[in-house]
mmCIF file of C-alpha atoms in Angstrom:
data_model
loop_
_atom_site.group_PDB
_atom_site.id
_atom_site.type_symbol
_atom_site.label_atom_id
_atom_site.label_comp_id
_atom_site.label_asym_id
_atom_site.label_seq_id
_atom_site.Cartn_x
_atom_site.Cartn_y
_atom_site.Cartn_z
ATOM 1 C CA UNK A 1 -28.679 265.457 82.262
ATOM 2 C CA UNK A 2 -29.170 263.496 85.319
ATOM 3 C CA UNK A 3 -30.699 259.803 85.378
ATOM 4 C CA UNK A 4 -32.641 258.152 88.147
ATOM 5 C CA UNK A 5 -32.425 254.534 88.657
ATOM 6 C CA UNK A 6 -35.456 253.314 91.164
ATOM 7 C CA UNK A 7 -34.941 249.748 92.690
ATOM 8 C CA UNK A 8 -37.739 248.130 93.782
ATOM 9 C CA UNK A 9 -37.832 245.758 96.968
ATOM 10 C CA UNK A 10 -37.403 242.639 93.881
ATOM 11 C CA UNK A 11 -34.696 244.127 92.665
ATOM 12 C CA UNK A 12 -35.754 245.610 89.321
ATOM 13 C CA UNK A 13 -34.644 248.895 88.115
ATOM 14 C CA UNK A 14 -36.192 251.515 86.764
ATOM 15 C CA UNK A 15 -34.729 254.832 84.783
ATOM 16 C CA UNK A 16 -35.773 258.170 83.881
ATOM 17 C CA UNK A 17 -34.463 260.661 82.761
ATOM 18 C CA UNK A 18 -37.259 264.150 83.408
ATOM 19 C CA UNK A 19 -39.066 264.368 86.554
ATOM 20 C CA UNK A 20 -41.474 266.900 87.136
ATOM 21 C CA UNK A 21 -39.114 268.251 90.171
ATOM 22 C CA UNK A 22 -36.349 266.933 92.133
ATOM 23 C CA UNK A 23 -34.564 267.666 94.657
ATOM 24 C CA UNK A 24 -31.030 266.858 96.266
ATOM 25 C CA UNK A 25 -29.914 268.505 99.694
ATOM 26 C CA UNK A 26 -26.660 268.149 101.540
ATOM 27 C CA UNK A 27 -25.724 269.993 104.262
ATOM 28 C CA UNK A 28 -23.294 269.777 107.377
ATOM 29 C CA UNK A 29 -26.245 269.660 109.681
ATOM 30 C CA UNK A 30 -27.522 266.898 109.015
ATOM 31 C CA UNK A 31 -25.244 263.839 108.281
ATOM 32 C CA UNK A 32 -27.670 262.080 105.521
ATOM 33 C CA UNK A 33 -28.287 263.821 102.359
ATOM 34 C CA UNK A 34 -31.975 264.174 101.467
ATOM 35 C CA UNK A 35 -33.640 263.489 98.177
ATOM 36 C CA UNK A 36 -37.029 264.369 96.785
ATOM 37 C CA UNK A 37 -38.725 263.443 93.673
ATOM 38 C CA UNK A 38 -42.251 263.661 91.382
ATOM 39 C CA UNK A 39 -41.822 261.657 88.698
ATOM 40 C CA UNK A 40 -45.335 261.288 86.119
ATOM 41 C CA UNK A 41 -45.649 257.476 85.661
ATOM 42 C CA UNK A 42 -47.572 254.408 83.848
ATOM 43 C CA UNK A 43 -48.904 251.313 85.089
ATOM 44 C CA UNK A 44 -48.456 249.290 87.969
ATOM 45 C CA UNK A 45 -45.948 250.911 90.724
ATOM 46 C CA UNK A 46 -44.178 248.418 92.587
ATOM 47 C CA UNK A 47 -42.554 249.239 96.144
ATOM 48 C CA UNK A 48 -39.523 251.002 95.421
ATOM 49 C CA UNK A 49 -36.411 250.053 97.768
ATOM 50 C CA UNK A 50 -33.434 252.632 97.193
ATOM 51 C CA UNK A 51 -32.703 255.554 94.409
ATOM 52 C CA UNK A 52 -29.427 256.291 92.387
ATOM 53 C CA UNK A 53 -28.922 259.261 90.679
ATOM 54 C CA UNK A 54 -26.074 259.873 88.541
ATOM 55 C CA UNK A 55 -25.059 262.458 86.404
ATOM 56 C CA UNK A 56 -22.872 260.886 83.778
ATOM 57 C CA UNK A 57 -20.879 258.144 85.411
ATOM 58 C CA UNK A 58 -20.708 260.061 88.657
ATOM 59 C CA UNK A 59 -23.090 258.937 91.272
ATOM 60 C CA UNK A 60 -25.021 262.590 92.630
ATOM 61 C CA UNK A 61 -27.366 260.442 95.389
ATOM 62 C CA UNK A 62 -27.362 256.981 96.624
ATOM 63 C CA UNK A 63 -29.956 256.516 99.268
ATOM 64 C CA UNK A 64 -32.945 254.297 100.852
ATOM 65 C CA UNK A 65 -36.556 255.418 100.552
ATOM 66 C CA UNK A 66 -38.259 256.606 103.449
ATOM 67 C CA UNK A 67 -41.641 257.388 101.891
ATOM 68 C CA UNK A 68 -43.537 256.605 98.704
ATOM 69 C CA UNK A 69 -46.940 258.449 97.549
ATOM 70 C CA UNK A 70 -48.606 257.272 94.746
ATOM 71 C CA UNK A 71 -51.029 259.920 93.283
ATOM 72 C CA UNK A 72 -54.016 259.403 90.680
ATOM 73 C CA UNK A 73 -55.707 262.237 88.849
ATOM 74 C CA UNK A 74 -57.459 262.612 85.542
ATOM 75 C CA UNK A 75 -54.490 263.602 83.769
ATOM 76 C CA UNK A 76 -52.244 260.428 84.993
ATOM 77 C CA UNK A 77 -50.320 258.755 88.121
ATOM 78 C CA UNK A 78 -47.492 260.797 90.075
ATOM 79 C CA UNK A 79 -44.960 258.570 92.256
ATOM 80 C CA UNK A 80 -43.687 260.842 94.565
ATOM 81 C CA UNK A 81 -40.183 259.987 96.439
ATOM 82 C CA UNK A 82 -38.410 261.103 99.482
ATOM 83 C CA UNK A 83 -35.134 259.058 100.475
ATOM 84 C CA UNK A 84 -31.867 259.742 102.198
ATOM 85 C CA UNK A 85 -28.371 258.599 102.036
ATOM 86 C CA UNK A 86 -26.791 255.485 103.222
ATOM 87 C CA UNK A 87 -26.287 257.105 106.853
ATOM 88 C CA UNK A 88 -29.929 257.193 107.065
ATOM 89 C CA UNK A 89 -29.147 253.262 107.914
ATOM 90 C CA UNK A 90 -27.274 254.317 110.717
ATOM 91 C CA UNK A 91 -29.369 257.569 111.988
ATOM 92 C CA UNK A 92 -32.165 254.656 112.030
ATOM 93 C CA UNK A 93 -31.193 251.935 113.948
ATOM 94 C CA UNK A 94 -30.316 252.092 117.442
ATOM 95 C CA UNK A 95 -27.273 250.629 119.185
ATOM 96 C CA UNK A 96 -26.823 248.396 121.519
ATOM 97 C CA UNK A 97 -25.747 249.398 125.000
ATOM 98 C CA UNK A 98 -21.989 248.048 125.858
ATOM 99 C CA UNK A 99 -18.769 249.173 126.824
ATOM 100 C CA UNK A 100 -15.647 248.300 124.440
ATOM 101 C CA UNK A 101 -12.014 248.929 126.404
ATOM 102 C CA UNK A 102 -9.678 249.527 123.640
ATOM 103 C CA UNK A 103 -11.617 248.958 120.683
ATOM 104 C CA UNK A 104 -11.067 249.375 117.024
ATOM 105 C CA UNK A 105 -12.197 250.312 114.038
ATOM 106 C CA UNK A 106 -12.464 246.696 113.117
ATOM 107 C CA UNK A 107 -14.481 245.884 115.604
ATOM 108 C CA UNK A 108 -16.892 248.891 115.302
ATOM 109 C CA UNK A 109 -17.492 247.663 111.818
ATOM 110 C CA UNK A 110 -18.289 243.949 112.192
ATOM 111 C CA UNK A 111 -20.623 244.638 115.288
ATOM 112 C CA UNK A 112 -22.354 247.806 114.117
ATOM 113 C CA UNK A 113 -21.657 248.490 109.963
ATOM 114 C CA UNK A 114 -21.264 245.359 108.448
ATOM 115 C CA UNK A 115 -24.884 244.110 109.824
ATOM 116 C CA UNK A 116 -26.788 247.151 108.473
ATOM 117 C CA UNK A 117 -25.187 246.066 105.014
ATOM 118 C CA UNK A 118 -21.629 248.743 104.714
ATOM 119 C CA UNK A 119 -19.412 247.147 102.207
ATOM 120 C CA UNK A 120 -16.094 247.867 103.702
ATOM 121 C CA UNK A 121 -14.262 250.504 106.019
ATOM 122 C CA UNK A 122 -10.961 252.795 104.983
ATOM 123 C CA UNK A 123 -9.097 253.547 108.306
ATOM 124 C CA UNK A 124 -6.291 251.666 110.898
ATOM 125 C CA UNK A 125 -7.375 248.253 111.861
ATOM 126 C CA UNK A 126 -4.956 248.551 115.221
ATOM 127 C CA UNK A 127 -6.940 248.869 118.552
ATOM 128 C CA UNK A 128 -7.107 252.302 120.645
ATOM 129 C CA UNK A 129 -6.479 253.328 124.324
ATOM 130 C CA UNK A 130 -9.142 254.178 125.795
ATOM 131 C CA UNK A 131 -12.992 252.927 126.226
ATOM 132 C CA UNK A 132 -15.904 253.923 124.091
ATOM 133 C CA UNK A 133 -19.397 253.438 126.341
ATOM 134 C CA UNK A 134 -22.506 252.912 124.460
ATOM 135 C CA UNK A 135 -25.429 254.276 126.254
ATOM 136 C CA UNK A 136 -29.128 253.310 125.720
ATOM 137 C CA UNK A 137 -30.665 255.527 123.073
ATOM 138 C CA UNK A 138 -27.561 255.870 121.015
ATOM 139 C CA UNK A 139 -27.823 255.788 117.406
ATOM 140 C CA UNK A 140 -25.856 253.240 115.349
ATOM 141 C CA UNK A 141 -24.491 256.725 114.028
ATOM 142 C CA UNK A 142 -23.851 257.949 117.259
ATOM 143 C CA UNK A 143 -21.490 255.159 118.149
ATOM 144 C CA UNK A 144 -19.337 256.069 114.876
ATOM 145 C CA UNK A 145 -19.318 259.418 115.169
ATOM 146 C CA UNK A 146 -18.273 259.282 119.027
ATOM 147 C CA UNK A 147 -15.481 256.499 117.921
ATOM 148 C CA UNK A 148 -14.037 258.936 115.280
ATOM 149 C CA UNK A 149 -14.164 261.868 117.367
ATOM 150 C CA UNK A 150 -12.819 260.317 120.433
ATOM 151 C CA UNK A 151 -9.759 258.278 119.092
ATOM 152 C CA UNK A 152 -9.430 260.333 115.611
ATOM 153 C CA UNK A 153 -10.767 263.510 116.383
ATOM 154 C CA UNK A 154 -12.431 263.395 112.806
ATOM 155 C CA UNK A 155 -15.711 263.303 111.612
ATOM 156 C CA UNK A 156 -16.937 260.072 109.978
ATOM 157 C CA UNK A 157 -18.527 260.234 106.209
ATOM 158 C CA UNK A 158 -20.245 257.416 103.892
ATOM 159 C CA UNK A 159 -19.370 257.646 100.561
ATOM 160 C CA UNK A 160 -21.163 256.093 97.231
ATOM 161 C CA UNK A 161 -20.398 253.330 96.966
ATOM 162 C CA UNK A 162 -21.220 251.897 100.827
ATOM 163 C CA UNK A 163 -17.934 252.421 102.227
ATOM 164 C CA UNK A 164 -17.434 254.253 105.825
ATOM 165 C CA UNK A 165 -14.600 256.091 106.018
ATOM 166 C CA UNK A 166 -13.109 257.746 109.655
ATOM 167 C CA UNK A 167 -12.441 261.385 107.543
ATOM 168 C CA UNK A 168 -8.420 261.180 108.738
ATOM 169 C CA UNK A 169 -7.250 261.722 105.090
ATOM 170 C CA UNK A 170 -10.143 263.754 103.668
ATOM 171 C CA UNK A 171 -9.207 266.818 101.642
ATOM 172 C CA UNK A 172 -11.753 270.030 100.879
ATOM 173 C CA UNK A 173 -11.166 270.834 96.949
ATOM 174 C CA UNK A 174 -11.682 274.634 95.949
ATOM 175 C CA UNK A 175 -13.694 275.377 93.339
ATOM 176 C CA UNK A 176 -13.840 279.043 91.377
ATOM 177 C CA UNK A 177 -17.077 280.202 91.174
ATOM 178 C CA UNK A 178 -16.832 283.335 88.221
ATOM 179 C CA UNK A 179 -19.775 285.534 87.604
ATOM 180 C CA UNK A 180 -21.049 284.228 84.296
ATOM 181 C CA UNK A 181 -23.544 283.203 81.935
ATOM 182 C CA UNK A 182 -24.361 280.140 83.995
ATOM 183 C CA UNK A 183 -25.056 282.713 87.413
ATOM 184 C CA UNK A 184 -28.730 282.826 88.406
ATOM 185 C CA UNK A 185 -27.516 285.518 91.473
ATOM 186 C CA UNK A 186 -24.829 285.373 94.042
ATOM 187 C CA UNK A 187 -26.700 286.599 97.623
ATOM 188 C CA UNK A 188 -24.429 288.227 100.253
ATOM 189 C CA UNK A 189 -25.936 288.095 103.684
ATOM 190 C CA UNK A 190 -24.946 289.796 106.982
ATOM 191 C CA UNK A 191 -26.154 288.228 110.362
ATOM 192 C CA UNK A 192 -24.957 289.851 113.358
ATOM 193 C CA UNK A 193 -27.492 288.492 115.855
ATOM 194 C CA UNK A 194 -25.433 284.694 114.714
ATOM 195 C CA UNK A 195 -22.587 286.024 116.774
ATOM 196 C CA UNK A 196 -21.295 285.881 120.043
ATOM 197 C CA UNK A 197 -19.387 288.449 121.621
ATOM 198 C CA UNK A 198 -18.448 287.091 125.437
ATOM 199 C CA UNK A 199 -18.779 283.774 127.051
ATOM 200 C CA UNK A 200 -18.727 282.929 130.748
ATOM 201 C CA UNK A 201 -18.063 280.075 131.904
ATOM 202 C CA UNK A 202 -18.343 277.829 135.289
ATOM 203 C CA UNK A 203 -15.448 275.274 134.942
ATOM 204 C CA UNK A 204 -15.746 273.908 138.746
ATOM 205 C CA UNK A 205 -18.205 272.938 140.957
ATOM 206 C CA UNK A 206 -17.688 275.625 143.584
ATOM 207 C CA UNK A 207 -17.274 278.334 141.509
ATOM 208 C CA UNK A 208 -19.368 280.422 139.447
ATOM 209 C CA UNK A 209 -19.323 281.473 135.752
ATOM 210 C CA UNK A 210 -15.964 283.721 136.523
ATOM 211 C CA UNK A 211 -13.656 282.316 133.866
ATOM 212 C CA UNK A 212 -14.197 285.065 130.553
ATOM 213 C CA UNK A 213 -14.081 284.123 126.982
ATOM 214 C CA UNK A 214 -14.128 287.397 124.616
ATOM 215 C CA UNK A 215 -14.516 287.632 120.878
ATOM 216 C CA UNK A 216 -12.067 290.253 119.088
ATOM 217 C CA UNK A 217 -14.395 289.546 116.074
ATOM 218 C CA UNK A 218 -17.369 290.749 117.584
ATOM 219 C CA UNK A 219 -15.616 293.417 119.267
ATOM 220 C CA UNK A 220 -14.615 295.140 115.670
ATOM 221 C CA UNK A 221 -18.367 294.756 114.753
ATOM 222 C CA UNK A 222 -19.478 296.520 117.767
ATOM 223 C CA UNK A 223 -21.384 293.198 118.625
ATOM 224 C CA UNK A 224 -22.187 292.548 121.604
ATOM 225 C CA UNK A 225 -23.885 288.934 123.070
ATOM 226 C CA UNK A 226 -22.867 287.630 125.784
ATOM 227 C CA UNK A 227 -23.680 283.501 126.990
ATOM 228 C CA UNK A 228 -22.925 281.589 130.050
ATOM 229 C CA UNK A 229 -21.461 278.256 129.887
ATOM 230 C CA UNK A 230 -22.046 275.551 132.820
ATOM 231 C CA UNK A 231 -19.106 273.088 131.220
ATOM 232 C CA UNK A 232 -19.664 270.627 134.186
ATOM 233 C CA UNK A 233 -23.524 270.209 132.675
ATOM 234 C CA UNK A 234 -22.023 270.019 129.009
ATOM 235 C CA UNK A 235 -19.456 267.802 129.813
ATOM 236 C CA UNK A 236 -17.158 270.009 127.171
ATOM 237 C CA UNK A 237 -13.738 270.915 127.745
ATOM 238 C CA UNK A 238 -13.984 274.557 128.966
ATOM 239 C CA UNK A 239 -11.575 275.811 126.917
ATOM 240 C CA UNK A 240 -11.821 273.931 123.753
ATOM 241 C CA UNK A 241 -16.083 274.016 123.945
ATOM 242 C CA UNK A 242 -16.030 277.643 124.553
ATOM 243 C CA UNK A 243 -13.429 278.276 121.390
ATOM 244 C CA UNK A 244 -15.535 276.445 119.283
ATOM 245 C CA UNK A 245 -18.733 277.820 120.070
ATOM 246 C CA UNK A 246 -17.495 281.536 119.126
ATOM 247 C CA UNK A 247 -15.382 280.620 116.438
ATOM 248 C CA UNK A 248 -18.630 279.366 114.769
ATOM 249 C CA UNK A 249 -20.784 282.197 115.929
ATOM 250 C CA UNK A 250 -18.451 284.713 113.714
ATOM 251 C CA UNK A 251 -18.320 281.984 111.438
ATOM 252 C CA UNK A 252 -22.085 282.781 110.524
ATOM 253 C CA UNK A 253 -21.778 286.293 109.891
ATOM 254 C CA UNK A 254 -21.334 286.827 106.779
ATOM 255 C CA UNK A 255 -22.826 284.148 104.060
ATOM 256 C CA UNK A 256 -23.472 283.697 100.433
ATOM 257 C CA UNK A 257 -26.070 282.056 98.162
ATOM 258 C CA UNK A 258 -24.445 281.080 94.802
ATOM 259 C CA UNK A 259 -27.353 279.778 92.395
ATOM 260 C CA UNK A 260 -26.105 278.861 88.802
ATOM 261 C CA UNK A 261 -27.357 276.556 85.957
ATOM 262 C CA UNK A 262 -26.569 272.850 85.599
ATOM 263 C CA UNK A 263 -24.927 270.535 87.801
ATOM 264 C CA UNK A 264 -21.886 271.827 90.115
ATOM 265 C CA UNK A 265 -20.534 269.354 91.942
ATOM 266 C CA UNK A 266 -18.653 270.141 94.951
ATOM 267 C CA UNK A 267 -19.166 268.697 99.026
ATOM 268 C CA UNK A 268 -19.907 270.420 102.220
ATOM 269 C CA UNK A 269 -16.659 271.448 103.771
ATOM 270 C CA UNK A 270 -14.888 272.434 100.169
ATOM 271 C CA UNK A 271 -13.642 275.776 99.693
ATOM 272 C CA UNK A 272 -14.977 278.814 97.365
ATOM 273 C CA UNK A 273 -12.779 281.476 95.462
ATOM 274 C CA UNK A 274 -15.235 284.588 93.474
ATOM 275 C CA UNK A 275 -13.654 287.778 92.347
ATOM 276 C CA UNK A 276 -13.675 290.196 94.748
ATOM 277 C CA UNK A 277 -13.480 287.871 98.034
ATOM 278 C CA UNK A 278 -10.023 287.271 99.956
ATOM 279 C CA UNK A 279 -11.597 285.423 102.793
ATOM 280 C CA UNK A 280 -11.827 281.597 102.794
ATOM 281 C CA UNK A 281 -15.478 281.004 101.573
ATOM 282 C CA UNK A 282 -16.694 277.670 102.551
ATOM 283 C CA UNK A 283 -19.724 275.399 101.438
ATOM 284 C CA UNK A 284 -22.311 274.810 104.423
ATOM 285 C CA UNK A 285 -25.136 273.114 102.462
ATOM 286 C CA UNK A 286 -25.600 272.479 98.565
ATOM 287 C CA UNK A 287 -29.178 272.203 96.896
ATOM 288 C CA UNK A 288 -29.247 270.144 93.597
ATOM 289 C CA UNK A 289 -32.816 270.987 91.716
ATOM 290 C CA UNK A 290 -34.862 270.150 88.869
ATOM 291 C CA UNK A 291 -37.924 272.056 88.090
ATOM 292 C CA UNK A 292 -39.796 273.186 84.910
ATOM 293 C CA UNK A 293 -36.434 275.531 84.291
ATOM 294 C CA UNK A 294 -34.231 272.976 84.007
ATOM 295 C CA UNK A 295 -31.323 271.793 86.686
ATOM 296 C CA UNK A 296 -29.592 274.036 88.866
ATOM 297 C CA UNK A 297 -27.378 274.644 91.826
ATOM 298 C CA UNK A 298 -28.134 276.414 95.090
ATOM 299 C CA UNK A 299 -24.571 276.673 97.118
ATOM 300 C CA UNK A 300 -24.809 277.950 100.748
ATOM 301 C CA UNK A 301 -21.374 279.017 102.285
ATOM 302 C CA UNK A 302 -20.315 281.298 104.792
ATOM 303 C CA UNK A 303 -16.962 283.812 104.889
ATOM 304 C CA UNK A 304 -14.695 281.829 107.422
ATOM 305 C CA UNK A 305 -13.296 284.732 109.880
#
């Protein structure tokens, strides 16, 4: 059974145990987990600051709230509670417009983590070559993201406990799903209009879209979608941009929905096995809910061609 610990902006905690319906969302488009709450309360309600829910000594959700609804009826009060993760901090709060030549991790941290309250940072203190620009409008999130990418080529992540880390050494665990007792229903789904079959794109100034990008995926479907790509708009690397966008077009072909009973804990990016499937199965978005039927887990994934 999960537990909820509510802080308030005084710093008093609060725990249950039952809501009437909660709900936990994580999922690879959108870098700060969601959370959603109804919980049937007594008394006073003080202004709550940030929600922790754990599930044994495991922390599920650590996040700030965004909203707080207070609702009185004859038959009692309902607090209801949507927050988000710790990159919510981040998403938030805009940066600062500069230019750093060789910057480092170190410094990304004190100027633009540490203020907003981060704990600590995992990753190479040494500086990189090359410049990181920080244009008006940019997110605080924005500026790690684009600093990872850049000089890591990973994709930055918050844990828990308040720490950023750059993604370098992260790991996707595997985790055998097996039709039991415990199975709600396991969904397959087949999308062809997801995927593209040609790309053309313009990769100089003078020329048109003449350079050809072809999918053998979509070609064994009998799929056919065809996009043009103006790189010098994008900004992408022809080649590379163009790659990525079809490998993730047949990446949304097929999908499942795996709904079972209880708690399953597992992260976007981790790795399914199920009777039956040879294909590398991979987790897109996970749904942690409570309702009147007890806890469960929705897990979205799609068949990695």
């Amino acid at each position: 059974m999960l537990n909820y610990e509510l802080t308030d902006i005084n710093g008093m905690k609060t725990v249950f145990t039952k809501p009437l319906q909660m709900s936990i969302v994580s999922s690879e488009d959108a870098p700060a987990d969601s959370f959603s709450a109804v919980f049937s309360v007594t008394g006073s309600i003080p202004e709550i600051y940030s929600v922790c829910v754990r599930n044994g000594t495991d922390i599920l959700f650590l996040g700030f709230v965004d909203e707080q609804t207070e609702e009185t009826a004859a038959n009692g009060v309902l607090l209801k509670i949507r927050a988000r993760s710790s990159e919510s901090l981040l998403l938030d709060n805009e940066a600062m417009p500069c230019r750093y030549c060789m910057p480092s991790l170190q410094l990304i941290y004190e100027r633009h983590l540490k203020p907003l309250g981060f704990k600590a940072f995992e990753g190479t203190k040494k500086s990189c070559i090359g410049e990181l620009v920080i244009s008006k409008g940019m997110s605080e999130w924005q500026v790690l993201k684009n600093f990872c990418e850049k000089f890591y080529g990973t994709s930055p992540y918050i844990s828990n406990d308040m720490i950023v880390h750059t993604g370098e050494n992260r790991t996707a665990d595997t985790l055998l799903i097996n039709a039991n007792d415990s199975t709600i229903k396991i969904v397959r789904k087949l999308k062809r209009s997801a995927v593209i079959s040609d790309i053309y794109a313009r990769t100089y100034r003078a020329g048109g879209y003449e350079m050809h990008f072809g999918n053998d995926f979509a070609a064994k479907h009998g799929i056919v979608r065809k996009r043009y790509v103006n790189t010098l708009e994008s900004g992408k690397n022809s080649i590379l941009f163009t790659k990525k966008l079809l490998d993730e077009s047949s990446g949304k072909y097929e999908s499942y929905l795996i709904e079972k009973n209880g708690i399953i804990r597992c992260h976007v990016g981790d790795f399914i096995r199920m009777a039956g499937i040879s294909e590398n199965v991979r987790v897109s978005e996970i749904h942690h809910v409570m309702t009147g039927k007890g806890e469960h887990t929705r897990i979205y994934c799609e068949v990695m061609h």
